[in-house]
Amino acid sequence: MTLATRLETMATGPAAHQPAALDAIREIEEELGFDLPADYTAFLQRSNGFDIDVDPVVESRFRLHQIETIIDKSHGYGFDVRDQQIVVIGDDGGEHAYAIDFRFDPVQFVRVSYYDHDRRSFEYLGDSLEVFVRNVLEDTKLKKPKGLAKRKKKTELPNKVDRKRKPEDPGLALILKDHHSEVAEPAIFVKELGQFVFRGQNGSHVLDPDDGNPHPLPGEARRSYPPFAYNPPRNSLIGKVYEPEQHKWFVGEFDIESGERIGTFPDEPHVHSQLMQISPDGGSLVAAGRDFYLGLHDTEGAFGGLALFDTATRELRRRFFSWQDGTPGLTINADGLLVHVSTRREGDRAPFRSYREILFRSLETGDVVRKIELKESFPRYYWLRTTSSGRLLAVNGDHIVCEIHDDGGVTQPIGPRRLAETNSLALVGDDRLLIGTGAGSLHLLDLATGEQLWSARHRRGCCGCLCVSADNRWVLTGGLDAGPTRLWRLPD
């Protein structure tokens, strides 16, 4: 097929992705602060993304990205699209990106080097999509037209991302701009207080979702880091704290009203990094971390362990091996049992490189009450969640939501298969499942049917680490280095 033929069939030929919805395009335009070219918009509605070989010898490619990814792609090349008005829409699979320069009217399609962002080094490839594609395929270098393109006055872009929705409507209600998520578990919801507790760039805060204004925790509690746990008998917050003089992390307990530290848990280095769960009565704390445990060592990575504490005395009751190299979700089920994964079965002399069992442990003694031996092991299981009826849900190593059965079998996916970028789960009541994706979207599913009931999207960063309020009206989202913490209003 000639290059000319490929160009002629671009809009009607086979495409890598399904056509983009006009609403999705308009949402991106709203976030950008300016409209995309009409011919580019029309193309996206026929083919949301495009990928062909240009030169099979050097494996050079011509790719146009999906509309949902262009902001992240632009950031990957170092462009802040809202300020610099350079939007990356494709690449050659190598060191060059194809972009639209919105500083000019009409806009200019250009080629940008990954290593050189000097505007004088941009290669002009046309001011229409058709001319741009033809020149890329034929490797034509054009001179910028003189007198045709006028520099536009810099657009004053609004601070708010979502200007149309009202906070009471389902969808994005509030972006906490100065509170970027820093860790894997950014928040807990304390139903006794009716508030979220989360870590931002300026310390740990509480947030009443109906008020919408985060307030810093008082005293030393503000220095605490997730993972958090709330201890009802003491009205205290448990979290990590760093002691610079000792160059160590500790798990501390803080009075939530005064912020004063009222105690410190024993120095167990392997428990101070990833997850914590507290029993419903507040009597037991399970801390999980990623570090060497009891001398178990592997050159490819560290092993994880769990430690069970008595919260009344802060004494260590028991510690036990949990998983290898990573942090899957551990959870507490309706029977008050700790549920977690293990990389080895009883009798195994060493951990395996995949998950072997799901274990159910007593929160009083740490003893295994029952277990599920997995028939097929995935590299990982994350974000374990259990319903009151006993259903066990998780995200597997392929980032797909699945259900783990008592016989060790696994059913997947739960919900639409296209939600393959799933990175977090949360139950909304006992009949709905909330899924957060790396693409910045939320999806609410009916657990009985798998039907999608609602979805919303914010394309900067991921929607990870979901934390749902006790009344199931709000969810706080964040993600590891993924941008600001966000508060969403869930549908009734």
mmCIF file with all atom_site columns, C-alpha atoms in Angstrom, residues 296-381:
data_model
loop_
_atom_site.group_PDB
_atom_site.id
_atom_site.type_symbol
_atom_site.label_atom_id
_atom_site.label_alt_id
_atom_site.label_comp_id
_atom_site.label_asym_id
_atom_site.label_entity_id
_atom_site.label_seq_id
_atom_site.pdbx_PDB_ins_code
_atom_site.Cartn_x
_atom_site.Cartn_y
_atom_site.Cartn_z
_atom_site.occupancy
_atom_site.B_iso_or_equiv
_atom_site.pdbx_formal_charge
_atom_site.auth_seq_id
_atom_site.auth_comp_id
_atom_site.auth_asym_id
_atom_site.auth_atom_id
_atom_site.pdbx_PDB_model_num
ATOM 1  C CA . LEU A 1 296 ? 14.026  -14.313 54.385 1.00 0.00 ? 296 LEU A CA 1
ATOM 2  C CA . HIS A 1 297 ? 15.948  -12.803 51.530 1.00 0.00 ? 297 HIS A CA 1
ATOM 3  C CA . ASP A 1 298 ? 15.838  -12.783 47.766 1.00 0.00 ? 298 ASP A CA 1
ATOM 4  C CA . THR A 1 299 ? 18.113  -10.939 45.389 1.00 0.00 ? 299 THR A CA 1
ATOM 5  C CA . GLU A 1 300 ? 15.148  -9.801  43.302 1.00 0.00 ? 300 GLU A CA 1
ATOM 6  C CA . GLY A 1 301 ? 13.299  -7.953  46.018 1.00 0.00 ? 301 GLY A CA 1
ATOM 7  C CA . ALA A 1 302 ? 12.160  -7.625  49.591 1.00 0.00 ? 302 ALA A CA 1
ATOM 8  C CA . PHE A 1 303 ? 9.593   -9.726  51.396 1.00 0.00 ? 303 PHE A CA 1
ATOM 9  C CA . GLY A 1 304 ? 6.602   -8.434  53.274 1.00 0.00 ? 304 GLY A CA 1
ATOM 10 C CA . GLY A 1 305 ? 5.360   -9.183  56.745 1.00 0.00 ? 305 GLY A CA 1
ATOM 11 C CA . LEU A 1 306 ? 2.371   -8.519  58.952 1.00 0.00 ? 306 LEU A CA 1
ATOM 12 C CA . ALA A 1 307 ? 2.511   -7.558  62.606 1.00 0.00 ? 307 ALA A CA 1
ATOM 13 C CA . LEU A 1 308 ? -0.426  -7.858  65.007 1.00 0.00 ? 308 LEU A CA 1
ATOM 14 C CA . PHE A 1 309 ? -0.523  -5.375  67.902 1.00 0.00 ? 309 PHE A CA 1
ATOM 15 C CA . ASP A 1 310 ? -2.673  -5.006  71.006 1.00 0.00 ? 310 ASP A CA 1
ATOM 16 C CA . THR A 1 311 ? -3.771  -1.373  70.786 1.00 0.00 ? 311 THR A CA 1
ATOM 17 C CA . ALA A 1 312 ? -4.495  -1.110  74.524 1.00 0.00 ? 312 ALA A CA 1
ATOM 18 C CA . THR A 1 313 ? -0.870  -1.849  75.432 1.00 0.00 ? 313 THR A CA 1
ATOM 19 C CA . ARG A 1 314 ? 0.739   -1.215  72.011 1.00 0.00 ? 314 ARG A CA 1
ATOM 20 C CA . GLU A 1 315 ? 2.541   -4.531  72.451 1.00 0.00 ? 315 GLU A CA 1
ATOM 21 C CA . LEU A 1 316 ? 3.367   -6.850  69.584 1.00 0.00 ? 316 LEU A CA 1
ATOM 22 C CA . ARG A 1 317 ? 1.223   -9.985  69.726 1.00 0.00 ? 317 ARG A CA 1
ATOM 23 C CA . ARG A 1 318 ? 2.522   -11.783 66.695 1.00 0.00 ? 318 ARG A CA 1
ATOM 24 C CA . ARG A 1 319 ? 4.168   -11.311 63.354 1.00 0.00 ? 319 ARG A CA 1
ATOM 25 C CA . PHE A 1 320 ? 3.906   -13.523 60.321 1.00 0.00 ? 320 PHE A CA 1
ATOM 26 C CA . PHE A 1 321 ? 4.943   -13.747 56.701 1.00 0.00 ? 321 PHE A CA 1
ATOM 27 C CA . SER A 1 322 ? 2.452   -12.301 54.251 1.00 0.00 ? 322 SER A CA 1
ATOM 28 C CA . TRP A 1 323 ? 3.591   -11.645 50.702 1.00 0.00 ? 323 TRP A CA 1
ATOM 29 C CA . GLN A 1 324 ? 6.544   -10.927 48.496 1.00 0.00 ? 324 GLN A CA 1
ATOM 30 C CA . ASP A 1 325 ? 7.617   -7.685  46.896 1.00 0.00 ? 325 ASP A CA 1
ATOM 31 C CA . GLY A 1 326 ? 4.518   -5.542  46.847 1.00 0.00 ? 326 GLY A CA 1
ATOM 32 C CA . THR A 1 327 ? 1.454   -4.374  48.687 1.00 0.00 ? 327 THR A CA 1
ATOM 33 C CA . PRO A 1 328 ? -1.783  -6.122  47.965 1.00 0.00 ? 328 PRO A CA 1
ATOM 34 C CA . GLY A 1 329 ? -4.829  -4.976  49.869 1.00 0.00 ? 329 GLY A CA 1
ATOM 35 C CA . LEU A 1 330 ? -5.495  -6.625  53.163 1.00 0.00 ? 330 LEU A CA 1
ATOM 36 C CA . THR A 1 331 ? -8.962  -6.267  54.617 1.00 0.00 ? 331 THR A CA 1
ATOM 37 C CA . ILE A 1 332 ? -11.198 -7.245  57.535 1.00 0.00 ? 332 ILE A CA 1
ATOM 38 C CA . ASN A 1 333 ? -14.322 -9.188  56.596 1.00 0.00 ? 333 ASN A CA 1
ATOM 39 C CA . ALA A 1 334 ? -17.810 -9.185  58.122 1.00 0.00 ? 334 ALA A CA 1
ATOM 40 C CA . ASP A 1 335 ? -16.799 -11.951 60.557 1.00 0.00 ? 335 ASP A CA 1
ATOM 41 C CA . GLY A 1 336 ? -13.994 -9.804  61.955 1.00 0.00 ? 336 GLY A CA 1
ATOM 42 C CA . LEU A 1 337 ? -11.234 -11.862 60.348 1.00 0.00 ? 337 LEU A CA 1
ATOM 43 C CA . LEU A 1 338 ? -8.126  -10.444 58.727 1.00 0.00 ? 338 LEU A CA 1
ATOM 44 C CA . VAL A 1 339 ? -7.981  -11.458 55.047 1.00 0.00 ? 339 VAL A CA 1
ATOM 45 C CA . HIS A 1 340 ? -4.677  -11.322 53.189 1.00 0.00 ? 340 HIS A CA 1
ATOM 46 C CA . VAL A 1 341 ? -2.638  -13.164 50.579 1.00 0.00 ? 341 VAL A CA 1
ATOM 47 C CA . SER A 1 342 ? 0.390   -15.378 51.046 1.00 0.00 ? 342 SER A CA 1
ATOM 48 C CA . THR A 1 343 ? 3.102   -16.396 48.604 1.00 0.00 ? 343 THR A CA 1
ATOM 49 C CA . ARG A 1 344 ? 3.625   -19.824 50.102 1.00 0.00 ? 344 ARG A CA 1
ATOM 50 C CA . ARG A 1 345 ? 1.622   -22.760 51.389 1.00 0.00 ? 345 ARG A CA 1
ATOM 51 C CA . GLU A 1 346 ? 2.170   -24.656 54.598 1.00 0.00 ? 346 GLU A CA 1
ATOM 52 C CA . GLY A 1 347 ? 5.277   -26.774 54.195 1.00 0.00 ? 347 GLY A CA 1
ATOM 53 C CA . ASP A 1 348 ? 6.859   -24.553 51.562 1.00 0.00 ? 348 ASP A CA 1
ATOM 54 C CA . ARG A 1 349 ? 10.450  -23.826 52.523 1.00 0.00 ? 349 ARG A CA 1
ATOM 55 C CA . ALA A 1 350 ? 10.601  -20.569 50.623 1.00 0.00 ? 350 ALA A CA 1
ATOM 56 C CA . PRO A 1 351 ? 8.194   -18.019 49.153 1.00 0.00 ? 351 PRO A CA 1
ATOM 57 C CA . PHE A 1 352 ? 7.056   -18.372 45.581 1.00 0.00 ? 352 PHE A CA 1
ATOM 58 C CA . ARG A 1 353 ? 6.973   -15.638 42.970 1.00 0.00 ? 353 ARG A CA 1
ATOM 59 C CA . SER A 1 354 ? 3.181   -15.729 42.782 1.00 0.00 ? 354 SER A CA 1
ATOM 60 C CA . TYR A 1 355 ? 0.343   -15.755 45.273 1.00 0.00 ? 355 TYR A CA 1
ATOM 61 C CA . ARG A 1 356 ? -0.578  -19.200 46.543 1.00 0.00 ? 356 ARG A CA 1
ATOM 62 C CA . GLU A 1 357 ? -3.215  -18.752 49.243 1.00 0.00 ? 357 GLU A CA 1
ATOM 63 C CA . ILE A 1 358 ? -5.793  -16.396 50.659 1.00 0.00 ? 358 ILE A CA 1
ATOM 64 C CA . LEU A 1 359 ? -5.612  -16.606 54.461 1.00 0.00 ? 359 LEU A CA 1
ATOM 65 C CA . PHE A 1 360 ? -8.256  -15.698 57.049 1.00 0.00 ? 360 PHE A CA 1
ATOM 66 C CA . ARG A 1 361 ? -6.721  -14.916 60.463 1.00 0.00 ? 361 ARG A CA 1
ATOM 67 C CA . SER A 1 362 ? -8.066  -14.188 63.919 1.00 0.00 ? 362 SER A CA 1
ATOM 68 C CA . LEU A 1 363 ? -7.411  -10.611 64.990 1.00 0.00 ? 363 LEU A CA 1
ATOM 69 C CA . GLU A 1 364 ? -6.966  -11.804 68.569 1.00 0.00 ? 364 GLU A CA 1
ATOM 70 C CA . THR A 1 365 ? -4.295  -14.440 68.074 1.00 0.00 ? 365 THR A CA 1
ATOM 71 C CA . GLY A 1 366 ? -3.198  -14.186 64.452 1.00 0.00 ? 366 GLY A CA 1
ATOM 72 C CA . ASP A 1 367 ? -4.019  -17.880 63.932 1.00 0.00 ? 367 ASP A CA 1
ATOM 73 C CA . VAL A 1 368 ? -5.259  -19.003 60.510 1.00 0.00 ? 368 VAL A CA 1
ATOM 74 C CA . VAL A 1 369 ? -8.970  -19.817 60.803 1.00 0.00 ? 369 VAL A CA 1
ATOM 75 C CA . ARG A 1 370 ? -9.433  -20.882 57.191 1.00 0.00 ? 370 ARG A CA 1
ATOM 76 C CA . LYS A 1 371 ? -7.729  -20.510 53.845 1.00 0.00 ? 371 LYS A CA 1
ATOM 77 C CA . ILE A 1 372 ? -8.324  -20.658 50.118 1.00 0.00 ? 372 ILE A CA 1
ATOM 78 C CA . GLU A 1 373 ? -5.731  -22.413 47.983 1.00 0.00 ? 373 GLU A CA 1
ATOM 79 C CA . LEU A 1 374 ? -5.616  -20.668 44.634 1.00 0.00 ? 374 LEU A CA 1
ATOM 80 C CA . LYS A 1 375 ? -5.894  -22.880 41.575 1.00 0.00 ? 375 LYS A CA 1
ATOM 81 C CA . GLU A 1 376 ? -4.247  -20.358 39.298 1.00 0.00 ? 376 GLU A CA 1
ATOM 82 C CA . SER A 1 377 ? -1.667  -17.984 40.703 1.00 0.00 ? 377 SER A CA 1
ATOM 83 C CA . PHE A 1 378 ? -1.272  -14.459 39.390 1.00 0.00 ? 378 PHE A CA 1
ATOM 84 C CA . PRO A 1 379 ? 1.842   -12.408 40.093 1.00 0.00 ? 379 PRO A CA 1
ATOM 85 C CA . ARG A 1 380 ? -0.204  -10.309 42.511 1.00 0.00 ? 380 ARG A CA 1
ATOM 86 C CA . TYR A 1 381 ? -3.604  -9.681  43.991 1.00 0.00 ? 381 TYR A CA 1
#
